[in-house]
Tab-separated table of C-alpha atoms and ligand atoms in Angstrom:
chain	number	residue	atom	x	y	z
A	1	MET	CA	15.629	-47.983	10.100
A	2	SER	CA	11.854	-47.748	9.675
A	3	VAL	CA	10.276	-46.641	6.401
A	4	ASN	CA	9.255	-43.412	8.092
A	5	ALA	CA	12.749	-42.758	9.381
A	6	VAL	CA	14.128	-43.232	5.873
A	7	LYS	CA	11.471	-40.891	4.492
A	8	ASN	CA	12.304	-38.282	7.120
A	9	LEU	CA	15.994	-38.582	6.392
A	10	SER	CA	15.549	-38.065	2.662
A	11	PHE	CA	13.236	-35.130	3.395
A	12	LEU	CA	15.840	-33.490	5.603
A	13	THR	CA	18.663	-34.259	3.183
A	14	ARG	CA	16.774	-32.397	0.477
A	15	HIS	CA	16.561	-29.321	2.669
A	16	LEU	CA	20.184	-29.645	3.692
A	17	ILE	CA	21.348	-29.792	0.069
A	18	ARG	CA	19.624	-26.506	-0.684
A	19	ARG	CA	21.079	-24.627	2.274
A	20	ASN	CA	24.676	-25.368	1.392
A	21	PRO	CA	27.784	-23.169	1.532
A	22	PHE	CA	27.040	-21.892	-1.989
A	23	ALA	CA	23.583	-20.665	-0.998
A	24	LEU	CA	25.012	-19.005	2.110
A	25	ALA	CA	27.820	-17.336	0.142
A	26	ARG	CA	25.406	-16.114	-2.540
A	27	ALA	CA	23.064	-14.711	0.111
A	28	ALA	CA	25.928	-12.922	1.874
A	29	ALA	CA	27.090	-11.384	-1.416
A	30	MET	CA	23.583	-10.156	-2.230
A	31	ILE	CA	23.163	-8.646	1.219
A	32	ALA	CA	26.469	-6.826	0.672
A	33	ARG	CA	25.195	-5.512	-2.696
A	34	GLU	CA	21.602	-4.648	-1.817
A	35	ARG	CA	22.295	-0.988	-0.977
A	36	LEU	CA	24.430	-0.334	-4.066
A	37	PRO	CA	23.205	2.454	-6.374
A	38	ALA	CA	20.470	1.367	-8.796
A	39	ALA	CA	22.769	1.855	-11.803
A	40	GLU	CA	25.272	-0.677	-10.462
A	41	LEU	CA	22.570	-3.227	-9.772
A	42	GLN	CA	21.244	-2.673	-13.282
A	43	GLN	CA	24.668	-3.359	-14.783
A	44	ARG	CA	24.737	-6.667	-13.010
A	45	GLN	CA	21.212	-7.424	-14.158
A	46	ALA	CA	22.197	-6.615	-17.752
A	47	ALA	CA	25.062	-9.119	-17.634
A	48	LEU	CA	22.775	-11.857	-16.333
A	49	LEU	CA	20.154	-11.001	-18.942
A	50	ARG	CA	22.707	-11.269	-21.768
A	51	LEU	CA	23.670	-14.705	-20.526
A	52	THR	CA	20.019	-15.766	-20.312
A	53	LEU	CA	19.243	-14.649	-23.880
A	54	GLU	CA	22.347	-16.427	-25.174
A	55	THR	CA	21.408	-19.621	-23.304
A	56	ALA	CA	17.876	-19.482	-24.693
A	57	ARG	CA	19.228	-19.199	-28.252
A	58	HIS	CA	21.274	-22.340	-27.763
A	59	ARG	CA	18.858	-24.438	-25.729
A	60	LEU	CA	15.331	-23.598	-26.825
A	61	SER	CA	14.269	-24.008	-30.434
A	62	ARG	CA	11.794	-21.112	-30.107
A	63	TYR	CA	14.712	-18.670	-29.816
A	64	ALA	CA	17.265	-20.463	-32.006
A	65	GLY	CA	16.682	-18.101	-34.943
A	66	MET	CA	16.931	-14.900	-32.896
A	67	PRO	CA	19.719	-12.534	-33.916
A	68	SER	CA	22.693	-12.442	-31.589
A	69	LEU	CA	22.940	-9.374	-29.360
A	70	PRO	CA	25.479	-6.960	-30.899
A	71	PRO	CA	28.325	-6.037	-28.536
A	72	GLY	CA	27.621	-2.781	-26.756
A	73	ALA	CA	23.860	-2.898	-27.463
A	74	ASP	CA	21.380	-2.043	-24.689
A	75	VAL	CA	20.170	-5.502	-23.702
A	76	PHE	CA	16.960	-4.202	-22.119
A	77	ALA	CA	15.908	-2.406	-25.309
A	78	TRP	CA	16.977	-5.445	-27.331
A	79	LEU	CA	14.771	-7.692	-25.213
A	80	ARG	CA	11.716	-5.463	-25.699
A	81	GLN	CA	12.350	-5.144	-29.406
A	82	HIS	CA	12.929	-8.784	-30.326
A	83	TYR	CA	11.259	-10.983	-27.736
A	84	PRO	CA	7.485	-11.370	-27.589
A	85	VAL	CA	5.572	-11.651	-24.324
A	86	ILE	CA	4.527	-15.253	-23.706
A	87	ASP	CA	2.311	-16.977	-21.144
A	88	LYS	CA	1.340	-20.372	-19.818
A	89	ALA	CA	-0.767	-21.235	-22.853
A	90	ASP	CA	2.301	-20.754	-25.084
A	91	LEU	CA	4.374	-23.142	-22.971
A	92	ILE	CA	1.639	-25.783	-23.005
A	93	ALA	CA	0.927	-25.512	-26.720
A	94	GLY	CA	4.597	-25.162	-27.681
A	95	ARG	CA	6.364	-27.597	-25.396
A	96	GLU	CA	8.812	-28.655	-28.123
A	97	GLU	CA	9.859	-25.048	-28.665
A	98	TYR	CA	9.953	-23.626	-25.152
A	99	TYR	CA	11.418	-26.604	-23.256
A	100	PRO	CA	14.980	-27.898	-23.588
A	101	ARG	CA	15.366	-31.257	-25.348
A	102	ARG	CA	11.879	-30.753	-26.788
A	103	GLY	CA	10.326	-31.298	-23.371
A	104	ALA	CA	12.187	-34.447	-22.280
A	105	ARG	CA	13.471	-33.720	-18.787
A	106	ARG	CA	16.881	-34.955	-17.662
A	107	PRO	CA	16.564	-36.833	-14.381
A	108	TRP	CA	18.845	-34.396	-12.545
A	109	TRP	CA	16.821	-31.311	-13.492
A	110	PRO	CA	14.499	-30.433	-10.599
A	111	GLN	CA	10.898	-29.700	-11.554
A	112	GLY	CA	8.757	-26.780	-10.528
A	113	LYS	CA	5.021	-27.320	-10.753
A	114	THR	CA	2.105	-24.931	-10.761
A	115	SER	CA	-0.968	-26.222	-9.000
A	116	GLY	CA	-3.386	-25.977	-11.885
A	117	THR	CA	-5.786	-23.971	-9.766
A	118	SER	CA	-6.587	-21.521	-12.523
A	119	GLY	CA	-5.880	-23.666	-15.530
A	120	THR	CA	-3.860	-26.555	-16.806
A	121	PRO	CA	-1.045	-27.421	-14.414
A	122	LEU	CA	2.374	-26.557	-15.745
A	123	GLU	CA	5.842	-27.872	-15.025
A	124	VAL	CA	9.095	-26.029	-15.566
A	125	PHE	CA	12.559	-27.560	-15.567
A	126	ARG	CA	15.122	-25.971	-13.297
A	127	SER	CA	18.873	-26.121	-12.959
A	128	VAL	CA	20.358	-27.319	-9.668
A	129	SER	CA	22.159	-23.991	-9.454
A	130	SER	CA	18.878	-22.063	-9.750
A	131	VAL	CA	17.437	-24.104	-6.868
A	132	ILE	CA	20.432	-23.074	-4.744
A	133	TRP	CA	19.972	-19.460	-5.875
A	134	GLU	CA	16.328	-19.698	-4.763
A	135	GLU	CA	17.439	-20.635	-1.267
A	136	ALA	CA	19.916	-17.745	-1.292
A	137	PHE	CA	17.162	-15.246	-2.138
A	138	HIS	CA	15.121	-16.472	0.805
A	139	LEU	CA	18.135	-16.316	3.133
A	140	GLN	CA	18.712	-12.734	2.013
A	141	PHE	CA	15.044	-11.885	2.627
A	142	TRP	CA	15.040	-13.488	6.088
A	143	SER	CA	17.988	-11.250	6.991
A	144	TRP	CA	15.619	-8.290	6.461
A	145	ALA	CA	13.479	-9.835	9.214
A	146	GLY	CA	16.535	-10.020	11.483
A	147	TYR	CA	17.377	-13.664	10.888
A	148	SER	CA	20.929	-14.932	10.587
A	149	ASP	CA	21.979	-18.425	9.561
A	150	GLY	CA	22.095	-20.986	12.345
A	151	GLN	CA	19.270	-19.491	14.396
A	152	PRO	CA	16.413	-21.919	15.064
A	153	GLN	CA	13.179	-21.431	13.131
A	154	ALA	CA	9.828	-23.165	12.782
A	155	ILE	CA	7.977	-23.967	9.558
A	156	LEU	CA	4.221	-24.333	9.126
A	157	ARG	CA	3.878	-24.716	5.384
A	158	GLY	CA	3.149	-27.516	2.921
A	159	ASP	CA	5.947	-29.917	3.809
A	160	GLN	CA	4.673	-33.466	4.117
A	161	ILE	CA	6.543	-34.705	7.114
A	162	MET	CA	4.281	-37.492	8.363
A	163	ALA	CA	1.303	-39.634	7.451
A	164	ILE	CA	-1.866	-37.588	7.233
A	165	GLY	CA	-3.749	-40.100	9.396
A	166	ARG	CA	-1.386	-39.738	12.367
A	167	GLN	CA	-3.323	-39.066	15.584
A	168	GLN	CA	-0.597	-38.784	18.206
A	169	PRO	CA	1.931	-36.018	18.760
A	170	PRO	CA	4.576	-35.086	17.942
A	171	TYR	CA	3.195	-33.427	14.840
A	172	TRP	CA	6.592	-32.035	13.976
A	173	LEU	CA	10.051	-33.034	12.872
A	174	TRP	CA	13.268	-31.420	14.042
A	175	ASP	CA	15.936	-30.854	11.417
A	176	HIS	CA	19.051	-30.879	13.565
A	177	TYR	CA	21.438	-29.627	10.888
A	178	GLY	CA	19.230	-26.878	9.523
A	179	LYS	CA	17.918	-26.012	13.020
A	180	GLN	CA	14.372	-26.029	11.702
A	181	LEU	CA	11.234	-27.430	13.275
A	182	PHE	CA	8.891	-28.632	10.537
A	183	VAL	CA	5.335	-28.587	11.897
A	184	SER	CA	2.573	-30.482	10.098
A	185	THR	CA	0.015	-27.942	8.895
A	186	ARG	CA	-2.362	-30.769	7.994
A	187	HIS	CA	-2.580	-31.731	11.677
A	188	LEU	CA	-3.344	-28.226	12.985
A	189	SER	CA	-6.761	-28.199	14.718
A	190	ALA	CA	-8.499	-27.140	17.936
A	191	ASP	CA	-7.306	-30.365	19.549
A	192	THR	CA	-3.677	-30.085	18.492
A	193	ALA	CA	-3.041	-26.315	18.696
A	194	ARG	CA	-1.815	-26.315	22.296
A	195	THR	CA	0.600	-29.208	21.850
A	196	MET	CA	1.877	-27.617	18.618
A	197	LEU	CA	2.411	-24.269	20.337
A	198	ASP	CA	4.264	-26.055	23.149
A	199	GLY	CA	6.335	-27.988	20.619
A	200	ILE	CA	7.242	-24.802	18.771
A	201	ALA	CA	8.056	-22.935	21.993
A	202	ALA	CA	10.343	-25.776	23.114
A	203	ALA	CA	12.420	-25.347	19.939
A	204	ALA	CA	12.802	-21.613	20.774
A	205	PRO	CA	12.611	-20.416	17.169
A	206	VAL	CA	13.276	-16.757	16.365
A	207	GLN	CA	10.962	-16.882	13.381
A	208	LEU	CA	8.094	-18.899	11.954
A	209	ARG	CA	7.711	-19.407	8.214
A	210	ALA	CA	4.093	-20.149	7.443
A	211	TYR	CA	1.177	-19.902	5.073
A	212	PRO	CA	-0.708	-16.809	6.277
A	213	SER	CA	-3.932	-18.768	6.771
A	214	SER	CA	-2.126	-21.390	8.888
A	215	ALA	CA	-0.226	-18.832	10.960
A	216	TYR	CA	-3.563	-17.067	11.510
A	217	VAL	CA	-5.222	-20.230	12.850
A	218	LEU	CA	-2.264	-20.852	15.159
A	219	ALA	CA	-2.291	-17.203	16.291
A	220	GLN	CA	-6.011	-17.303	17.116
A	221	ALA	CA	-5.429	-20.413	19.217
A	222	ALA	CA	-2.424	-18.843	20.957
A	223	GLU	CA	-4.491	-15.829	21.980
A	224	ARG	CA	-7.417	-17.945	23.149
A	225	LEU	CA	-5.083	-20.169	25.201
A	226	GLY	CA	-2.999	-17.253	26.488
A	227	HIS	CA	0.043	-19.100	25.178
A	228	PRO	CA	3.430	-17.467	25.969
A	229	LEU	CA	5.071	-18.248	22.596
A	230	ARG	CA	6.761	-15.080	21.274
A	231	LEU	CA	8.535	-14.706	17.946
A	232	ARG	CA	10.629	-11.997	16.322
A	233	ALA	CA	9.074	-12.483	12.893
A	234	VAL	CA	6.551	-14.526	10.972
A	235	ILE	CA	7.496	-14.969	7.321
A	236	THR	CA	4.426	-15.471	5.133
A	237	GLY	CA	4.066	-16.332	1.464
A	238	SER	CA	2.230	-18.369	-1.176
A	239	GLU	CA	-1.191	-16.834	-0.392
A	240	PRO	CA	-2.329	-13.240	-0.012
A	241	VAL	CA	-2.013	-12.114	3.619
A	242	TYR	CA	-5.110	-10.158	4.673
A	243	PRO	CA	-4.814	-7.200	7.091
A	244	SER	CA	-6.917	-9.005	9.737
A	245	GLN	CA	-4.587	-12.021	9.554
A	246	ARG	CA	-1.508	-9.821	9.821
A	247	GLU	CA	-2.910	-8.020	12.887
A	248	GLN	CA	-3.840	-11.227	14.679
A	249	ILE	CA	-0.465	-12.863	14.021
A	250	GLU	CA	1.492	-9.780	15.134
A	251	ARG	CA	-0.638	-9.375	18.273
A	252	SER	CA	-0.551	-13.043	19.329
A	253	PHE	CA	3.175	-13.556	18.920
A	254	GLY	CA	4.426	-10.009	19.597
A	255	CYS	CA	6.147	-10.045	16.204
A	256	ARG	CA	6.271	-8.465	12.765
A	257	VAL	CA	4.917	-10.189	9.660
A	258	TYR	CA	7.240	-10.156	6.636
A	259	ASP	CA	5.499	-11.306	3.476
A	260	PHE	CA	6.981	-12.352	0.161
A	261	TYR	CA	5.582	-12.803	-3.325
A	262	GLY	CA	6.687	-15.474	-5.756
A	263	MET	CA	5.349	-18.184	-8.039
A	264	ALA	CA	6.211	-21.659	-9.326
A	265	GLU	CA	7.517	-20.263	-12.620
A	266	ARG	CA	9.946	-18.123	-10.593
A	267	ILE	CA	9.866	-15.094	-12.855
A	268	ALA	CA	9.573	-12.556	-10.013
A	269	PHE	CA	10.410	-12.303	-6.337
A	270	ALA	CA	9.293	-9.443	-4.112
A	271	ALA	CA	9.684	-9.297	-0.355
A	272	GLN	CA	8.820	-6.883	2.424
A	273	CYS	CA	11.562	-4.877	4.065
A	274	GLU	CA	11.460	-3.626	7.655
A	275	HIS	CA	9.435	-0.610	6.398
A	276	GLY	CA	6.730	-2.864	4.970
A	277	ALA	CA	7.497	-2.095	1.314
A	278	TYR	CA	7.524	-4.933	-1.212
A	279	HIS	CA	10.875	-4.754	-3.018
A	280	VAL	CA	11.311	-6.536	-6.336
A	281	ASN	CA	14.678	-8.282	-6.283
A	282	PRO	CA	16.566	-7.226	-9.438
A	283	GLU	CA	19.093	-10.034	-9.016
A	284	TYR	CA	16.330	-12.653	-9.167
A	285	SER	CA	14.731	-11.739	-12.492
A	286	LEU	CA	13.906	-8.830	-14.765
A	287	VAL	CA	10.365	-7.687	-14.004
A	288	GLU	CA	8.224	-5.570	-16.321
A	289	ILE	CA	4.691	-4.353	-15.653
A	290	LEU	CA	2.765	-4.278	-18.910
A	291	ASP	CA	-0.722	-3.269	-19.961
A	292	GLU	CA	-3.084	-5.307	-22.154
A	293	GLN	CA	-1.135	-4.193	-25.245
A	294	ASP	CA	2.141	-5.409	-23.687
A	295	GLN	CA	3.319	-1.811	-23.214
A	296	PRO	CA	4.960	-0.564	-19.990
A	297	THR	CA	2.499	1.171	-17.679
A	298	GLU	CA	2.661	3.240	-14.501
A	299	ASP	CA	-0.779	1.936	-13.591
A	300	PHE	CA	-1.690	-1.615	-12.563
A	301	GLY	CA	-0.660	-4.104	-15.209
A	302	HIS	CA	0.406	-7.707	-15.603
A	303	VAL	CA	3.599	-8.935	-14.010
A	304	VAL	CA	5.959	-10.099	-16.775
A	305	GLY	CA	9.303	-11.599	-15.843
A	306	THR	CA	12.499	-12.957	-17.366
A	307	THR	CA	14.513	-15.455	-15.341
A	308	LEU	CA	18.192	-14.712	-14.729
A	309	HIS	CA	19.528	-17.902	-13.115
A	310	ASN	CA	17.833	-20.874	-14.732
A	311	GLN	CA	20.180	-21.942	-17.514
A	312	VAL	CA	18.245	-25.176	-18.092
A	313	MET	CA	14.972	-23.556	-19.101
A	314	PRO	CA	15.057	-19.762	-19.276
A	315	LEU	CA	11.659	-18.072	-19.345
A	316	ILE	CA	11.708	-14.868	-21.358
A	317	ARG	CA	9.073	-12.158	-20.891
A	318	TYR	CA	6.683	-14.606	-19.268
A	319	ARG	CA	3.370	-13.055	-18.218
A	320	ILE	CA	1.359	-14.269	-15.258
A	321	ALA	CA	-2.190	-13.404	-14.263
A	322	ASP	CA	-1.118	-11.382	-11.188
A	323	ARG	CA	-1.321	-7.607	-11.406
A	324	ALA	CA	0.865	-4.982	-9.796
A	325	ARG	CA	2.111	-1.422	-10.162
A	326	TRP	CA	5.374	0.350	-9.465
A	327	VAL	CA	5.717	2.555	-6.401
A	328	ALA	CA	7.724	5.704	-7.100
A	329	GLY	CA	10.422	7.203	-4.896
A	330	ALA	CA	13.007	5.802	-2.517
A	331	CYS	CA	12.401	3.528	0.453
A	332	PRO	CA	13.653	4.663	3.877
A	333	CYS	CA	15.421	1.287	4.202
A	334	GLY	CA	18.027	2.492	1.694
A	335	ARG	CA	17.788	-0.430	-0.719
A	336	ALA	CA	17.657	0.595	-4.368
A	337	TYR	CA	15.481	-2.401	-5.242
A	338	PRO	CA	12.304	-1.099	-6.937
A	339	ARG	CA	9.094	-1.146	-4.915
A	340	ILE	CA	5.865	-2.712	-6.072
A	341	GLU	CA	2.237	-2.755	-4.984
A	342	LEU	CA	0.488	-6.053	-5.592
A	343	SER	CA	-3.134	-6.529	-6.471
A	344	SER	CA	-3.710	-10.173	-5.856
A	345	GLY	CA	-5.507	-12.002	-8.638
A	346	LYS	CA	-6.243	-14.835	-6.291
A	347	VAL	CA	-9.462	-14.841	-4.329
A	348	GLU	CA	-9.650	-17.594	-1.780
A	349	ASP	CA	-12.388	-18.231	0.728
A	350	GLN	CA	-11.794	-20.180	3.921
A	351	LEU	CA	-12.914	-23.812	3.782
A	352	PHE	CA	-13.435	-26.060	6.822
A	353	ASP	CA	-13.286	-29.814	7.421
A	354	ARG	CA	-16.092	-31.692	9.153
A	355	THR	CA	-14.715	-30.879	12.605
A	356	GLY	CA	-14.893	-27.153	11.796
A	357	THR	CA	-11.109	-26.806	11.434
A	358	PRO	CA	-9.965	-24.361	8.725
A	359	VAL	CA	-8.004	-25.902	5.852
A	360	SER	CA	-5.395	-23.684	4.172
A	361	ALA	CA	-5.937	-22.924	0.496
A	362	SER	CA	-2.235	-23.608	-0.070
A	363	ILE	CA	-2.668	-27.104	1.353
A	364	ILE	CA	-5.595	-27.659	-1.029
A	365	THR	CA	-3.288	-26.938	-3.967
A	366	PHE	CA	-1.375	-30.127	-3.156
A	367	ALA	CA	-4.363	-32.195	-4.364
A	368	LEU	CA	-4.234	-30.394	-7.695
A	369	LYS	CA	-0.527	-30.606	-8.466
A	370	ALA	CA	0.462	-32.848	-11.342
A	371	VAL	CA	-3.121	-33.606	-12.350
A	372	THR	CA	-3.639	-34.258	-16.017
A	373	ASN	CA	-6.496	-33.910	-18.504
A	374	VAL	CA	-7.914	-30.962	-16.607
A	375	LYS	CA	-8.496	-27.447	-17.953
A	376	LYS	CA	-9.705	-25.681	-14.824
A	377	THR	CA	-10.775	-26.540	-11.286
A	378	GLN	CA	-12.677	-24.961	-8.423
A	379	VAL	CA	-13.063	-26.280	-4.888
A	380	ALA	CA	-16.354	-25.353	-3.204
A	381	GLN	CA	-17.577	-26.131	0.282
A	382	THR	CA	-21.281	-26.900	0.018
A	383	GLY	CA	-22.061	-28.290	3.495
A	384	PRO	CA	-20.433	-29.340	6.768
A	385	GLY	CA	-17.344	-31.294	5.673
A	386	GLN	CA	-18.817	-31.451	2.156
A	387	TRP	CA	-16.573	-30.231	-0.618
A	388	GLU	CA	-17.286	-30.251	-4.316
A	389	LEU	CA	-14.434	-30.294	-6.780
A	390	ARG	CA	-15.601	-28.759	-10.037
A	391	VAL	CA	-13.550	-29.841	-12.996
A	392	VAL	CA	-13.559	-28.548	-16.537
A	393	PRO	CA	-12.207	-31.685	-18.212
A	394	ASP	CA	-9.803	-31.805	-21.125
A	395	SER	CA	-10.396	-34.218	-24.000
A	396	GLY	CA	-8.432	-37.095	-22.437
A	397	TYR	CA	-10.322	-37.026	-19.118
A	398	ARG	CA	-11.440	-40.443	-17.773
A	399	GLU	CA	-13.346	-41.621	-14.710
A	400	ALA	CA	-9.991	-42.762	-13.274
A	401	ASP	CA	-8.927	-39.101	-13.179
A	402	SER	CA	-11.866	-38.322	-10.852
A	403	GLU	CA	-10.819	-41.176	-8.572
A	404	GLY	CA	-7.233	-39.941	-8.629
A	405	LEU	CA	-8.363	-36.455	-7.623
A	406	ARG	CA	-10.469	-37.781	-4.727
A	407	ASP	CA	-7.492	-39.869	-3.557
A	408	ASN	CA	-5.260	-36.783	-3.725
A	409	PHE	CA	-7.557	-34.935	-1.312
A	410	LEU	CA	-7.438	-37.828	1.173
A	411	GLN	CA	-3.700	-38.205	0.869
A	412	TYR	CA	-2.475	-34.607	0.667
A	413	VAL	CA	-5.184	-32.367	2.118
A	414	SER	CA	-7.415	-33.891	4.778
A	415	THR	CA	-8.991	-37.161	5.816
A	416	LYS	CA	-11.876	-35.198	7.325
A	417	VAL	CA	-13.657	-34.013	4.208
A	418	ASP	CA	-16.028	-35.709	1.769
A	419	VAL	CA	-15.085	-34.732	-1.746
A	420	THR	CA	-17.312	-35.233	-4.729
A	421	VAL	CA	-16.075	-34.505	-8.234
A	422	ARG	CA	-18.428	-32.744	-10.618
A	423	LEU	CA	-17.601	-32.210	-14.268
A	424	VAL	CA	-18.702	-28.832	-15.576
A	425	GLU	CA	-18.434	-27.035	-18.893
A	426	ASP	CA	-16.885	-23.891	-17.493
A	427	ILE	CA	-16.313	-22.038	-14.234
A	428	PRO	CA	-17.411	-18.403	-14.511
A	429	LEU	CA	-15.278	-15.523	-13.260
A	430	GLN	CA	-16.404	-13.330	-10.349
A	431	ALA	CA	-18.241	-10.101	-11.177
A	432	SER	CA	-14.884	-8.385	-10.413
A	433	GLY	CA	-13.270	-10.389	-13.202
A	434	LYS	CA	-11.208	-12.430	-10.769
A	435	PHE	CA	-11.142	-16.197	-10.734
A	436	LYS	CA	-12.136	-17.716	-7.440
A	437	TRP	CA	-10.655	-21.189	-7.249
A	438	VAL	CA	-11.590	-21.852	-3.608
A	439	THR	CA	-15.129	-20.834	-2.776
A	440	GLN	CA	-17.197	-21.054	0.399
A	441	GLU	CA	-20.867	-21.647	-0.403
A	442	TRP	CA	-22.116	-23.220	2.846
A	443	PRO	CA	-24.052	-20.673	4.942
A	444	GLY	CA	-22.998	-22.457	8.165
A	445	ALA	CA	-19.380	-21.469	7.517
A	446	ARG	CA	-20.115	-17.861	8.511
A	447	ALA	CA	-20.534	-18.823	12.167
A	448	LEU	CA	-17.260	-20.803	12.074
A	449	ALA	CA	-15.337	-17.969	10.459
A	450	ALA	CA	-16.700	-15.407	12.928
A	451	GLY	CA	-16.008	-17.545	15.963
A	452	GLY	CA	-12.510	-18.566	14.977
A	453	ALA	CA	-12.821	-22.329	14.803
A	454	VAL	CA	-9.620	-23.169	16.674
B	1	ZN	ZN1	12.525	-0.842	1.937
């Protein structure tokens, strides 16, 4: 077996392990419960929350001294009364307190990593069971888009399925057991769009799971080529999906876009139902929306979440930068899951490689995962194929870190960009107060964006 074949096999095995009978059974049970009255769902959430708080007391030294929840007490009130809101800075500064085993990971605990786009990258330890739960939540969500297990689907996300320098089709990998066609987003360009569309059509998928920016590029090409590929749904996530992207994707493929919201820390999961509402899944985590004083608000506030399934490293009242507000009333879909309106904190411009092909912001994050000695980064396009990586270095930063970052871009993002690393003292926020981690500063990009490069 070739090295590539072995790599492919281990890649597919990983996916197969996640979509196992446990994940399928958990998804089926959640689908059966999703239209239960809110009070019943809350009872279930309370039981999971009790377990999480108890686990945290035993596993994490930060919570070891917390009083034990008295029997019969309201666990939600107890949580608000005794547990402070924490954030990424707390986890980084207090690794010994907030991580199990004082931050020494067991080899069988999967890792989740944030990309470090808006600060120091962070890892969280996960239990194998919580990884299977994660798959179950996605299976449940896909059912809202009409998907049932065993139907073929295509994937145009961050999966690294082949060498980035490959120049011959196929640019995809068929997972026979999972009935999934993994398509290489890094190879999507004007030259490859038609063969990719043909490849996807040949697999006859009912849905495509994609980064919105990648699905948009593919959809523009499909319309330009008059390609007959039709889909029932496109599932987007990981980046904000803009209305113009949604329209183009729905028009090109004759489908509906179903978007979901999540993050590497996995403290909240919201997904669109068939009526377009984003429902927060109360079985996934406990979500609060809090103002600057950490008080509940009906207005836009920070998303704060408590995990319910990760017994290796529970996160309790963990605040992220994203903002959202509750939507009152009931959804016509009949699910009692609360609805939420998101106000994305992320602002991402479209960058292009030197051939004028758009590069997804989510793909760019791969160059910034697991980097060390870095406080903050920003990726700017400054000319045709010219990108500048601005780095606010931490005290341990060395020249070798710059080389490592440049290598990451070549290996994980694109071979068709020239990246220079520039060390800066700080990266200012936008006038709106938002942090723009991918920024387009080359005037020539306007013509590319308007024309639709692919
Ligand atoms: Zn709904």
